[in-house]
Amino acid sequence: MSSHHINNRNRQRYSETAPAYLSSTDYKDYNGNNNNGHLYPAGKFTSIALLVGSASLVLAGCQSTPASSFSNLSSNSSASSTMMDFSVADAAQSQRQGQAFTASQNAQAARYEQLFDQEKYPSTENQAKSHLLAAIRQHLATEHVAVATANYRSAPFIDPDSIDAGSSSLLRTIIETYVYQPEGAYSESDDEPYNDDYNDYDDVKDSIESDYPSDYDKSRAEAEAERRAIAAILAEAGENESTSSDTNSDNEYAYDTADYDSDDYSNDNYSSEDYDNYDEYSSGAEGMLSGMSGLSPKSMAAKYEAMQMAKQQAKTETVNRGSLPMSSTGMIGNIFDMFHRTPEQIAASNAYQYEHLTFNSVSQYRPKQRQLQSVYSYDYATPTISSSIQIPLAFDFNNSSVVVDPSAIMPIVALVNPENTPLPSQMTSHTVSFGLPESITAQLPPAVLYDAVLNAIQNSMAELAPEHFSAVDVSGDAFAKEVGATRAVKVYFGSQQSGEVIGKTLKYVTKSLQEYVDANPDKYPDGAALKTALAKVQLYNKGYQSADVGSLLQLIEAIGPISFNQINYYYLDSSGRLLAKQQRVNIGSDFMGSTTTMLNQVRYDKASFNRHALTPLLAESFGSDATPPIDGNAWIATQRAKKDRLQTARYARYDYQDSGVEGAYSSNEYGTDEYGNDNGNGADAVDESRVDDAQDDMNEK
């Protein structure tokens, strides 16, 4: 084969591949001939496509990496170093090219592994996540104290400068459009058939009430019929015999029924056809639901346009009366307008309520004893008024008890049960201890449930995607400077993330409890209540994924009148120890017209704990020198025993035998008491206690 033939073949192969990556300018072959021909349009279109794609990538903020080999496809030097030239029979050159090709493939494989192996080459988000999880695990395993302060503030749900300002949510628009009735939809001619017969709605109501028996008579007749049906069942069973009074009463009831069915009832100026029309006219709820089948996009669009025009007209008209005009969407629109807060109302709530309101708390956590002791305070202070409600609360999961100061809720308890509410002077201690019954703790110790929940929360956070964790620059953060933090990690919890954590927590808790049950087969044999319940929960847990719970919350957030999100900032020191936490929770909706933000700052340093005003109350309530709490279980048992004695005494009085004059009036001959009322002792009376017992049995069935 001649060299000229080889060159022609190479030129042919080069000309076939050139239009894929060369520019749209003309090119010449090795002999200087112009070979653009029909290849020029294809190269031009390809170049335009590449130019547009590159511009879009630049606008989207994408950047090409230096390691990419596609950015220099026209360079023959890089291709020659990695591609093997089989047209040259040179062993040394082939070996060099083979080694270069192998090195290039190894480098590409290493780069690919580095892109997706987050364990060896973690990204910034993965590093922030791993540092935070390690800090949380260390924090929960170490005894610590906490001081928290929460403040609130409201803001309009839609910013006044936003493009969405003045627009309603889709859910509200659909509801208002559906219930909207244009003015003049019902003319007087439509009401003429009803006006001829009844004049107006009140006349119709009076006419019906005069012909029908009252609600009281109906309920009385129904109760009498039910009682006689039960008595008939008892008589058939042989427990009660049918008496003459029953027969007479039945005849009387039949006579009354016959009276109701007489011709006088149907000979009025009122027919059943008119009554059906009246029902159709007056049943607003049924008519509203029945109109669902007649909805169409065209009619809904027409109603929406008419509704918006009516709203604009109502805004431009001057209101001369003192009250606000009725909404064009009727009662539904009035309800929406009533709950919707205006910017002036939001500003007033901030100025008069939230700026002076603070929630404070101090806590002490002991992980080995599984104890959490806290004092919560609701403080409201203005120049003219000051109030504070303080509630000590402690949980002891090892002893299955809760200690609380009931002083804050004692006035409410006194209103509900004044006889059994002790006075402050009667309480030997200002705290009361309540423990779970042994029947519950024997089935599932609270310590086991506590460990399961704690581990489930940590494992659920560990499974969250790394993109929800991000490192934050704290150089300009004032709170970080106060606590001495050198770095911070931001964790975003929206509806999707919150639901996913809830689903994973439920599954982890079920798994931990199942492992505990399997480790104690003697305590939980086959058929045990807890074992059966866990098996059923495990069965249902297989039917959904944790992300599905987040999607469900997103659906509720989309169609429901509420939206929420939660943002957490965790502040760490240089050694990775958790110093503080800042939590921001936003709760709001277009239905309310506002978003309320709760900002909770928690410090975990002892200096803030020691100088806080609530710390002495915490020591007084749960410290080593604190007065032992009152046994709440014993107090409840005493109240229950007192109630049982009163009930026993009441039943005992029912069995007392009457004597003397009272006995004469209450004899079985007359069957009446001293006031002439039927006491149920007559020979022809039905045993009411048996009737009640039979009725209870029927209800249970």
XYZ file of C-alpha atoms in Angstrom:
701
model
C 0.000 0.000 0.000
C 1.448 3.355 -1.032
C 1.770 6.297 1.261
C -0.470 8.355 -1.027
C -3.293 5.862 -0.531
C -2.830 5.941 3.252
C -2.956 9.724 3.277
C -6.145 9.711 1.228
C -7.734 7.302 3.666
C -6.705 9.450 6.620
C -8.021 12.569 4.925
C -11.321 10.827 4.262
C -11.671 9.719 7.897
C -10.743 13.208 9.120
C -13.244 14.917 6.843
C -16.061 12.686 8.112
C -15.449 13.555 11.732
C -14.486 17.196 11.372
C -17.988 18.763 11.141
C -18.876 17.425 14.596
C -16.538 19.761 16.398
C -14.906 22.241 13.996
C -16.090 25.836 13.689
C -18.410 27.052 10.990
C -15.528 28.581 8.980
C -14.279 26.948 5.797
C -11.428 24.502 6.111
C -9.036 22.963 3.577
C -7.460 19.582 3.319
C -3.768 18.836 3.337
C -3.477 19.640 -0.364
C -5.049 23.087 0.047
C -8.413 22.186 -1.498
C -11.597 23.688 -0.144
C -13.780 20.846 1.240
C -16.646 22.753 2.832
C -19.312 21.651 0.309
C -22.451 20.169 1.835
C -20.752 19.749 5.211
C -20.884 23.506 5.887
C -24.598 23.738 6.876
C -24.318 20.829 9.295
C -21.232 22.345 10.887
C -22.926 25.731 11.097
C -26.026 24.352 12.850
C -23.879 22.302 15.216
C -21.806 25.355 16.098
C -24.944 27.412 16.762
C -26.303 24.673 19.040
C -23.033 24.483 20.941
C -22.942 28.265 21.271
C -26.497 28.427 22.662
C -25.844 25.535 25.030
C -22.649 27.118 26.309
C -24.401 30.435 26.864
C -27.207 28.747 28.813
C -24.701 26.927 30.996
C -22.891 30.175 31.722
C -26.156 31.925 32.610
C -27.123 29.023 34.898
C -23.877 29.406 36.800
C -22.274 26.161 35.677
C -18.531 26.001 35.286
C -16.439 23.489 33.433
C -13.722 21.650 35.314
C -10.079 21.744 34.181
C -10.007 17.965 34.063
C -12.660 17.836 31.384
C -11.238 16.584 28.082
C -14.230 17.785 26.075
C -13.254 21.463 26.270
C -10.291 20.978 23.932
C -11.496 18.473 21.385
C -9.707 20.272 18.549
C -6.330 19.813 20.202
C -4.449 16.951 18.583
C -1.713 16.916 21.206
C -3.897 15.600 24.028
C -5.519 13.107 21.717
C -2.168 11.785 20.554
C -1.018 11.261 24.150
C -4.027 9.169 25.083
C -5.010 7.554 21.777
C -3.050 4.678 20.260
C -1.989 5.044 16.601
C -2.309 1.580 15.062
C -1.100 2.820 11.681
C 2.502 2.971 12.916
C 4.272 -0.319 13.539
C 6.603 0.916 16.247
C 6.788 -1.212 19.398
C 8.311 1.506 21.585
C 5.761 4.080 20.501
C 2.896 1.634 21.013
C 4.162 0.849 24.521
C 4.377 4.536 25.408
C 0.910 5.163 24.036
C -0.473 2.155 25.925
C 0.971 3.367 29.202
C -0.406 6.869 28.607
C -3.836 5.419 27.812
C -3.831 3.310 30.983
C -2.781 6.289 33.100
C -5.539 8.393 31.562
C -8.166 5.737 32.328
C -6.949 5.408 35.903
C -7.117 9.158 36.401
C -10.630 9.261 34.975
C -11.736 6.405 37.281
C -10.222 8.159 40.310
C -11.978 11.395 39.401
C -15.284 9.567 38.972
C -14.836 7.872 42.348
C -14.033 11.205 43.963
C -17.246 12.738 42.654
C -19.562 10.132 44.227
C -17.652 8.570 47.145
C -18.652 10.914 49.971
C -16.980 8.789 52.633
C -13.438 9.198 51.297
C -14.027 12.561 49.646
C -16.850 14.256 51.593
C -18.366 17.438 50.262
C -18.920 20.563 52.321
C -22.467 19.480 53.185
C -21.322 16.006 54.258
C -18.595 17.477 56.447
C -21.094 19.819 58.120
C -23.501 16.917 58.665
C -20.884 14.620 60.179
C -19.596 17.340 62.513
C -23.112 18.180 63.716
C -24.154 14.570 64.320
C -20.993 13.908 66.309
C -21.625 17.034 68.407
C -25.253 16.034 69.091
C -24.319 12.492 70.144
C -21.676 13.830 72.523
C -24.096 16.445 73.843
C -26.864 13.949 74.624
C -24.446 11.586 76.337
C -23.060 14.306 78.649
C -24.739 15.961 81.611
C -25.458 19.602 80.772
C -27.650 22.601 81.549
C -29.642 24.819 79.211
C -31.125 28.319 79.249
C -33.764 29.123 76.615
C -35.494 32.346 75.608
C -38.282 32.472 73.020
C -39.783 35.545 71.374
C -42.545 35.963 68.808
C -43.275 38.328 65.955
C -45.909 38.473 63.220
C -45.567 39.657 59.646
C -47.877 39.708 56.603
C -48.034 36.342 54.886
C -47.220 38.004 51.552
C -44.708 40.825 51.499
C -46.293 44.104 50.327
C -43.525 44.510 47.728
C -43.949 40.991 46.368
C -45.454 40.280 42.970
C -48.044 38.114 44.785
C -49.316 41.046 46.849
C -53.091 41.324 46.494
C -53.490 37.778 45.181
C -55.447 35.056 46.966
C -54.332 31.484 47.427
C -55.598 28.895 44.966
C -57.651 27.075 47.598
C -59.442 30.231 48.684
C -60.053 31.260 45.066
C -61.644 27.907 44.241
C -63.904 27.999 47.302
C -64.982 31.584 46.773
C -65.607 31.029 43.068
C -67.729 27.988 43.770
C -69.961 29.678 46.361
C -70.164 33.005 44.513
C -73.632 33.980 43.336
C -73.891 37.025 41.069
C -76.283 39.715 42.154
C -79.745 39.151 40.709
C -79.234 35.424 40.175
C -82.674 34.811 41.781
C -85.383 37.073 40.398
C -88.789 37.726 41.883
C -90.377 35.654 39.141
C -88.496 32.623 40.432
C -90.045 33.110 43.853
C -93.629 33.634 42.680
C -94.770 29.984 43.100
C -93.590 30.039 46.673
C -94.988 33.509 47.382
C -98.418 32.528 46.105
C -98.672 29.678 48.571
C -96.868 30.992 51.612
C -96.000 34.649 50.996
C -92.577 34.163 52.529
C -90.364 31.707 54.343
C -91.833 32.455 57.778
C -95.347 31.622 56.587
C -94.103 28.322 55.224
C -92.397 27.530 58.509
C -95.499 28.404 60.552
C -97.707 26.317 58.294
C -95.492 23.280 58.571
C -95.121 23.612 62.334
C -98.931 23.886 62.736
C -99.518 20.648 60.814
C -96.649 18.583 62.093
C -96.266 17.564 65.748
C -93.603 19.459 67.652
C -90.069 18.142 68.066
C -90.824 17.420 71.693
C -93.840 15.263 70.802
C -91.790 13.429 68.210
C -88.965 12.671 70.594
C -91.446 11.646 73.280
C -93.245 9.305 70.900
C -89.951 7.791 69.725
C -88.763 7.235 73.297
C -92.099 5.652 74.210
C -91.953 3.371 71.193
C -88.397 2.305 72.040
C -89.315 1.617 75.643
C -92.279 -0.494 74.649
C -90.214 -2.413 72.122
C -87.699 -3.305 74.825
C -90.493 -4.236 77.208
C -91.961 -6.501 74.539
C -88.610 -8.236 74.135
C -88.390 -8.782 77.894
C -91.962 -10.043 77.982
C -91.175 -12.516 75.227
C -88.148 -13.679 77.216
C -90.389 -14.199 80.267
C -88.785 -11.501 82.426
C -91.732 -9.090 82.273
C -95.345 -9.733 81.434
C -97.433 -7.557 79.206
C -99.871 -5.504 81.223
C -103.055 -3.739 80.519
C -101.435 -0.358 80.819
C -99.179 -1.216 77.904
C -102.159 -2.113 75.802
C -103.966 1.050 76.692
C -100.914 3.114 75.975
C -100.466 1.383 72.667
C -104.029 2.101 71.729
C -103.619 5.703 72.751
C -100.486 5.986 70.692
C -102.225 4.377 67.761
C -105.088 6.808 68.147
C -102.667 9.722 68.102
C -101.018 8.328 65.039
C -104.346 7.963 63.342
C -105.080 11.569 64.133
C -101.848 12.594 62.523
C -102.715 10.610 59.433
C -106.216 12.030 59.085
C -107.514 13.740 55.999
C -107.403 17.122 57.706
C -103.672 16.964 57.526
C -103.551 16.592 53.752
C -106.460 18.846 52.826
C -104.555 22.060 53.533
C -103.549 24.558 50.888
C -100.288 22.764 50.825
C -99.342 19.805 48.644
C -96.447 17.388 48.762
C -95.221 18.710 45.443
C -94.955 22.223 46.846
C -93.132 20.862 49.879
C -90.600 19.117 47.668
C -90.049 22.347 45.801
C -89.660 24.169 49.087
C -87.040 21.666 50.224
C -85.135 22.128 47.014
C -85.318 25.882 47.401
C -84.442 26.116 51.070
C -81.832 23.363 51.460
C -78.725 25.430 50.910
C -76.202 22.763 51.824
C -77.802 20.081 49.664
C -78.163 22.478 46.753
C -74.547 23.480 47.076
C -73.345 19.886 46.944
C -75.744 18.976 44.165
C -74.228 21.737 42.028
C -70.885 19.939 41.951
C -72.033 17.805 39.031
C -72.824 20.876 36.934
C -69.439 22.526 37.265
C -67.387 23.134 34.156
C -64.175 25.087 33.508
C -66.091 27.554 31.356
C -68.728 28.303 34.003
C -66.110 28.514 36.760
C -64.078 30.948 34.680
C -67.153 33.101 34.073
C -68.021 33.088 37.791
C -64.435 33.945 38.677
C -64.394 36.944 36.326
C -67.725 38.173 37.680
C -66.511 37.735 41.259
C -63.321 39.694 40.649
C -65.255 42.506 38.989
C -67.640 42.615 41.958
C -64.705 42.820 44.343
C -63.148 45.689 42.424
C -66.460 47.517 42.337
C -66.904 47.053 46.088
C -63.458 48.561 46.715
C -64.151 51.648 44.638
C -67.579 52.382 46.120
C -67.801 54.641 49.152
C -69.346 53.100 52.249
C -71.685 55.580 53.931
C -72.799 53.317 56.769
C -70.852 52.417 59.878
C -70.546 48.685 59.220
C -68.479 47.087 56.513
C -70.241 45.881 53.361
C -71.111 42.212 53.023
C -68.681 40.116 51.025
C -69.627 39.307 47.457
C -68.940 35.633 48.178
C -71.510 35.371 50.945
C -70.941 33.685 54.273
C -67.748 31.903 53.194
C -66.187 35.173 52.131
C -67.225 36.826 55.390
C -65.576 34.006 57.356
C -62.368 34.395 55.353
C -62.426 38.159 55.859
C -63.053 37.733 59.576
C -60.012 35.504 60.133
C -57.775 37.380 57.717
C -55.584 39.846 59.595
C -54.828 43.248 58.134
C -51.362 44.841 58.290
C -52.671 47.244 60.928
C -53.831 44.354 63.126
C -50.472 42.631 62.722
C -48.611 45.775 63.731
C -50.897 46.211 66.757
C -50.316 42.632 67.941
C -46.565 43.134 67.705
C -46.672 46.457 69.563
C -49.046 45.462 72.348
C -48.413 41.737 72.772
C -45.349 40.122 71.256
C -42.839 42.857 72.077
C -43.576 42.420 75.796
C -44.013 38.633 75.838
C -41.163 36.216 76.546
C -40.985 32.500 77.261
C -38.028 31.543 79.467
C -36.828 28.203 80.755
C -33.891 26.651 82.576
C -33.189 22.926 82.385
C -30.836 20.359 83.786
C -30.276 17.080 81.969
C -28.811 13.912 83.524
C -28.469 11.168 80.895
C -27.321 8.372 83.232
C -30.292 8.854 85.546
C -32.568 9.594 82.563
C -33.800 12.744 84.294
C -34.827 16.091 82.855
C -35.656 18.908 85.291
C -36.965 22.246 84.022
C -38.710 25.439 85.048
C -40.825 27.196 82.441
C -41.855 30.829 82.758
C -44.429 32.882 80.856
C -43.468 36.525 81.338
C -45.338 39.606 80.180
C -43.958 42.998 81.210
C -45.024 46.506 80.195
C -44.623 49.887 81.900
C -48.139 49.520 83.369
C -48.526 45.765 83.972
C -46.281 42.837 84.781
C -47.149 39.155 85.171
C -45.243 35.881 85.367
C -46.429 32.269 85.441
C -43.770 29.753 86.477
C -44.207 25.984 86.227
C -41.525 23.537 87.493
C -41.636 20.214 85.658
C -39.402 17.146 85.963
C -39.325 13.750 84.224
C -37.738 10.665 85.746
C -37.860 7.811 83.249
C -36.009 5.350 85.471
C -38.653 5.693 88.183
C -41.548 6.251 85.743
C -42.629 9.463 87.457
C -43.467 13.085 86.671
C -43.085 15.885 89.220
C -44.999 19.110 88.627
C -45.988 22.230 90.508
C -49.803 22.450 90.125
C -50.044 26.032 91.388
C -50.537 27.449 87.898
C -53.473 25.146 87.104
C -54.939 24.997 90.614
C -57.513 27.753 89.946
C -58.792 25.802 86.943
C -58.982 22.597 89.008
C -60.853 24.487 91.728
C -63.463 25.594 89.207
C -63.986 22.054 87.955
C -63.772 20.179 91.256
C -63.849 22.627 94.182
C -64.576 19.991 96.854
C -61.449 17.931 96.164
C -59.034 20.792 95.487
C -56.645 21.407 98.402
C -55.821 24.894 99.553
C -52.202 26.114 99.377
C -52.001 25.969 103.182
C -52.998 22.290 103.105
C -50.145 21.282 100.792
C -47.007 20.127 102.589
C -44.991 20.696 99.394
C -45.574 22.812 96.327
C -44.766 19.907 93.962
C -46.759 16.738 93.292
C -45.375 13.464 91.956
C -47.372 11.211 89.632
C -46.196 7.751 88.651
C -47.368 5.346 86.000
C -49.302 2.311 87.249
C -47.374 -0.902 87.626
C -49.641 -2.579 85.113
C -48.249 -0.253 82.431
C -44.605 -0.226 83.497
C -44.596 -4.030 83.674
C -45.574 -4.221 80.012
C -43.164 -1.540 78.765
C -40.657 0.212 81.037
C -40.469 3.953 80.260
C -36.657 3.767 80.262
C -36.776 1.401 77.292
C -39.144 3.695 75.419
C -36.962 6.713 76.259
C -33.816 5.084 74.856
C -35.694 3.956 71.758
C -37.013 7.450 71.007
C -33.651 9.116 71.661
C -31.782 6.756 69.356
C -34.512 6.988 66.729
C -34.235 10.772 66.517
C -30.465 10.622 66.063
C -30.632 7.874 63.447
C -33.397 9.702 61.587
C -31.318 12.869 61.346
C -28.346 10.810 60.168
C -30.397 9.535 57.217
C -31.400 12.977 56.026
C -29.871 14.076 52.736
C -26.636 16.103 53.114
C -28.046 19.032 51.142
C -30.185 19.963 54.169
C -27.010 20.599 56.198
C -24.862 23.589 55.350
C -21.932 25.299 57.017
C -22.569 28.929 57.969
C -20.132 31.790 58.243
C -20.432 33.147 61.797
C -18.127 36.115 61.402
C -21.073 38.515 61.373
C -23.389 36.557 63.705
C -23.950 38.448 66.966
C -25.344 35.395 68.792
C -22.288 33.349 67.789
C -20.042 35.999 69.301
C -22.043 35.941 72.534
C -21.645 32.189 72.994
C -18.062 32.060 71.646
C -18.773 29.837 68.642
C -16.270 29.515 65.798
C -18.568 27.773 63.310
C -22.216 26.910 62.842
C -24.298 24.364 60.927
C -27.687 25.210 59.470
C -30.333 22.481 59.195
C -33.524 23.175 57.265
C -36.712 21.306 58.145
C -39.609 21.909 55.785
C -42.750 19.834 55.543
C -40.927 17.195 53.478
C -38.013 16.854 55.892
C -40.215 16.970 59.002
C -42.480 14.238 57.675
C -39.515 12.113 56.660
C -38.012 12.389 60.148
C -41.378 11.477 61.698
C -41.683 8.389 59.502
C -38.127 7.251 60.172
C -38.490 7.864 63.911
C -41.610 5.715 64.052
C -39.874 2.888 62.227
C -36.740 3.088 64.374
C -38.785 3.117 67.597
C -40.746 0.074 66.449
C -37.532 -1.716 65.526
C -35.912 -0.984 68.907
C -38.971 -2.136 70.829
C -39.150 -5.281 68.697
C -35.521 -6.050 69.529
C -36.308 -5.571 73.234
C -39.280 -7.922 73.014
C -37.256 -10.549 71.147
C -34.511 -10.327 73.782
C -37.028 -11.092 76.565
C -39.090 -14.076 75.343
C -40.060 -15.099 78.899
C -41.594 -11.696 79.572
C -43.316 -11.483 76.193
C -44.612 -14.907 75.116
C -46.610 -15.497 71.968
C -49.896 -13.676 72.196
C -48.672 -10.893 74.481
C -50.389 -7.573 73.885
C -47.186 -5.617 73.207
C -45.756 -8.279 70.940
C -48.958 -8.466 68.918
C -49.174 -4.686 68.618
C -45.551 -4.378 67.476
C -46.059 -7.092 64.871
C -49.039 -5.206 63.485
C -47.126 -1.909 63.409
C -44.201 -3.599 61.671
C -46.629 -4.923 59.083
C -47.965 -1.460 58.350
C -44.468 0.046 58.324
C -43.650 -2.093 55.288
C -46.407 -0.440 53.299
C -44.907 3.036 53.122
C -41.592 4.824 52.946
C -40.584 7.613 55.287
C -40.537 10.106 52.432
C -44.229 9.358 51.867
C -45.029 10.951 55.235
C -43.219 14.075 54.091
C -45.208 14.063 50.850
C -48.400 13.774 52.881
C -47.436 16.814 54.922
C -46.661 18.665 51.705
C -50.112 17.785 50.415
C -51.705 19.054 53.617
C -49.640 22.202 53.344
C -50.671 22.663 49.705
C -54.444 22.269 50.127
C -54.817 23.248 53.760
C -54.830 26.745 55.226
C -51.398 26.388 56.838
C -47.752 26.464 55.883
C -44.773 25.949 58.166
C -41.025 25.488 58.131
C -38.300 25.218 60.710
C -34.688 26.386 60.527
C -32.114 25.333 63.113
C -28.661 26.819 63.681
C -26.225 24.771 65.792
C -23.190 26.661 67.105
C -19.959 24.711 67.747
C -16.565 25.554 69.139
C -13.224 24.669 67.585
C -13.243 21.230 69.221
C -16.702 20.342 67.858
C -18.607 20.794 71.130
C -22.178 22.088 70.945
C -22.420 25.519 72.563
C -25.840 26.861 71.586
C -28.796 26.454 69.305
C -31.061 28.924 67.567
C -34.409 27.714 66.273
C -36.666 29.675 63.962
C -40.187 28.334 63.398
C -42.540 30.024 60.928
C -46.249 29.268 61.219
C -48.691 31.052 58.958
C -51.156 30.840 56.105
C -53.005 32.929 53.593
C -56.166 32.075 55.522
C -54.842 34.035 58.506
C -53.033 36.567 56.353
C -49.957 36.516 58.589
C -46.912 34.485 59.506
C -45.880 34.181 63.149
C -42.193 33.551 63.710
C -40.919 32.001 66.927
C -37.227 32.609 67.599
C -35.867 30.356 70.349
C -32.269 30.781 71.530
C -30.786 28.060 73.755
C -27.442 28.343 75.552
C -25.663 25.352 77.057
C -23.096 27.166 79.241
C -23.158 27.048 83.046
C -22.444 30.760 83.420
C -25.790 31.704 81.875
C -27.493 29.003 83.940
C -26.042 30.138 87.258
C -27.023 33.791 86.871
C -30.547 33.175 85.556
C -33.489 34.247 87.734
C -35.264 30.860 87.435
C -32.309 28.764 88.636
C -33.119 29.211 92.390
C -36.655 27.963 91.758
C -35.261 24.906 89.972
C -33.039 24.102 92.963
C -35.923 24.735 95.368
C -38.192 22.363 93.470
C -35.855 19.503 92.517
C -32.571 20.083 94.365
C -31.091 17.857 97.034
C -32.516 20.104 99.794
C -35.959 20.380 98.203
C -39.057 19.276 100.118
C -40.206 15.822 98.963
C -43.163 16.082 96.622
C -46.671 15.036 97.540
C -47.633 11.555 96.396
C -50.116 12.306 93.658
C -51.068 8.661 93.176
C -52.083 8.368 96.835
C -54.071 11.600 96.578
C -55.914 10.271 93.522
C -56.561 6.943 95.291
C -58.015 8.807 98.285
C -60.338 10.827 96.072
C -61.378 7.694 94.221
C -62.083 5.829 97.473
C -64.171 8.744 98.714
C -66.181 8.723 95.517
C -66.719 4.955 95.765
C -67.971 5.288 99.334
C -70.434 7.988 98.336
C -71.720 5.852 95.504
C -72.056 2.815 97.766
C -73.996 4.872 100.298
C -76.287 6.154 97.558
C -77.050 2.632 96.385
C -77.604 1.530 99.980
C -80.284 4.173 100.463
C -82.186 2.732 97.536
C -82.607 -0.520 99.492
C -83.990 1.091 102.667
C -87.460 -0.198 103.668
C -89.992 2.583 104.117
C -92.272 2.467 107.171
C -95.074 4.473 108.788
C -96.914 7.065 106.815
C -94.391 7.006 103.965
C -94.961 3.287 103.615
C -98.664 3.810 103.286
C -98.227 6.242 100.443
C -95.617 4.105 98.745
C -97.469 0.793 98.958
C -97.688 -1.456 95.958
C -101.452 -1.053 95.975
C -101.237 2.504 94.691
C -97.806 2.393 93.141
C -97.183 6.101 93.882
C -95.056 8.061 96.304
C -96.148 10.785 98.679
C -96.254 13.323 95.866
C -98.418 11.165 93.658
C -95.688 10.255 91.243
C -95.267 6.762 89.906
C -92.500 5.056 91.869
C -92.364 1.978 89.693
C -93.722 -0.363 92.408
C -97.168 -0.905 90.852
C -98.228 -4.289 89.675
C -98.713 -3.073 86.150
C -95.399 -1.199 85.913
C -92.444 -2.284 83.860
C -89.199 -2.945 85.694
C -87.210 0.095 84.533
C -83.905 -1.319 85.751
C -84.364 -4.347 83.544
C -85.295 -2.093 80.644
C -82.117 -0.077 81.136
C -80.011 -3.232 81.374
C -81.546 -4.609 78.196
C -81.006 -1.319 76.410
C -77.332 -1.325 77.428
C -76.966 -4.873 76.119
C -78.515 -3.860 72.809
C -76.175 -0.870 72.529
C -73.152 -3.053 73.179
C -74.269 -5.480 70.470
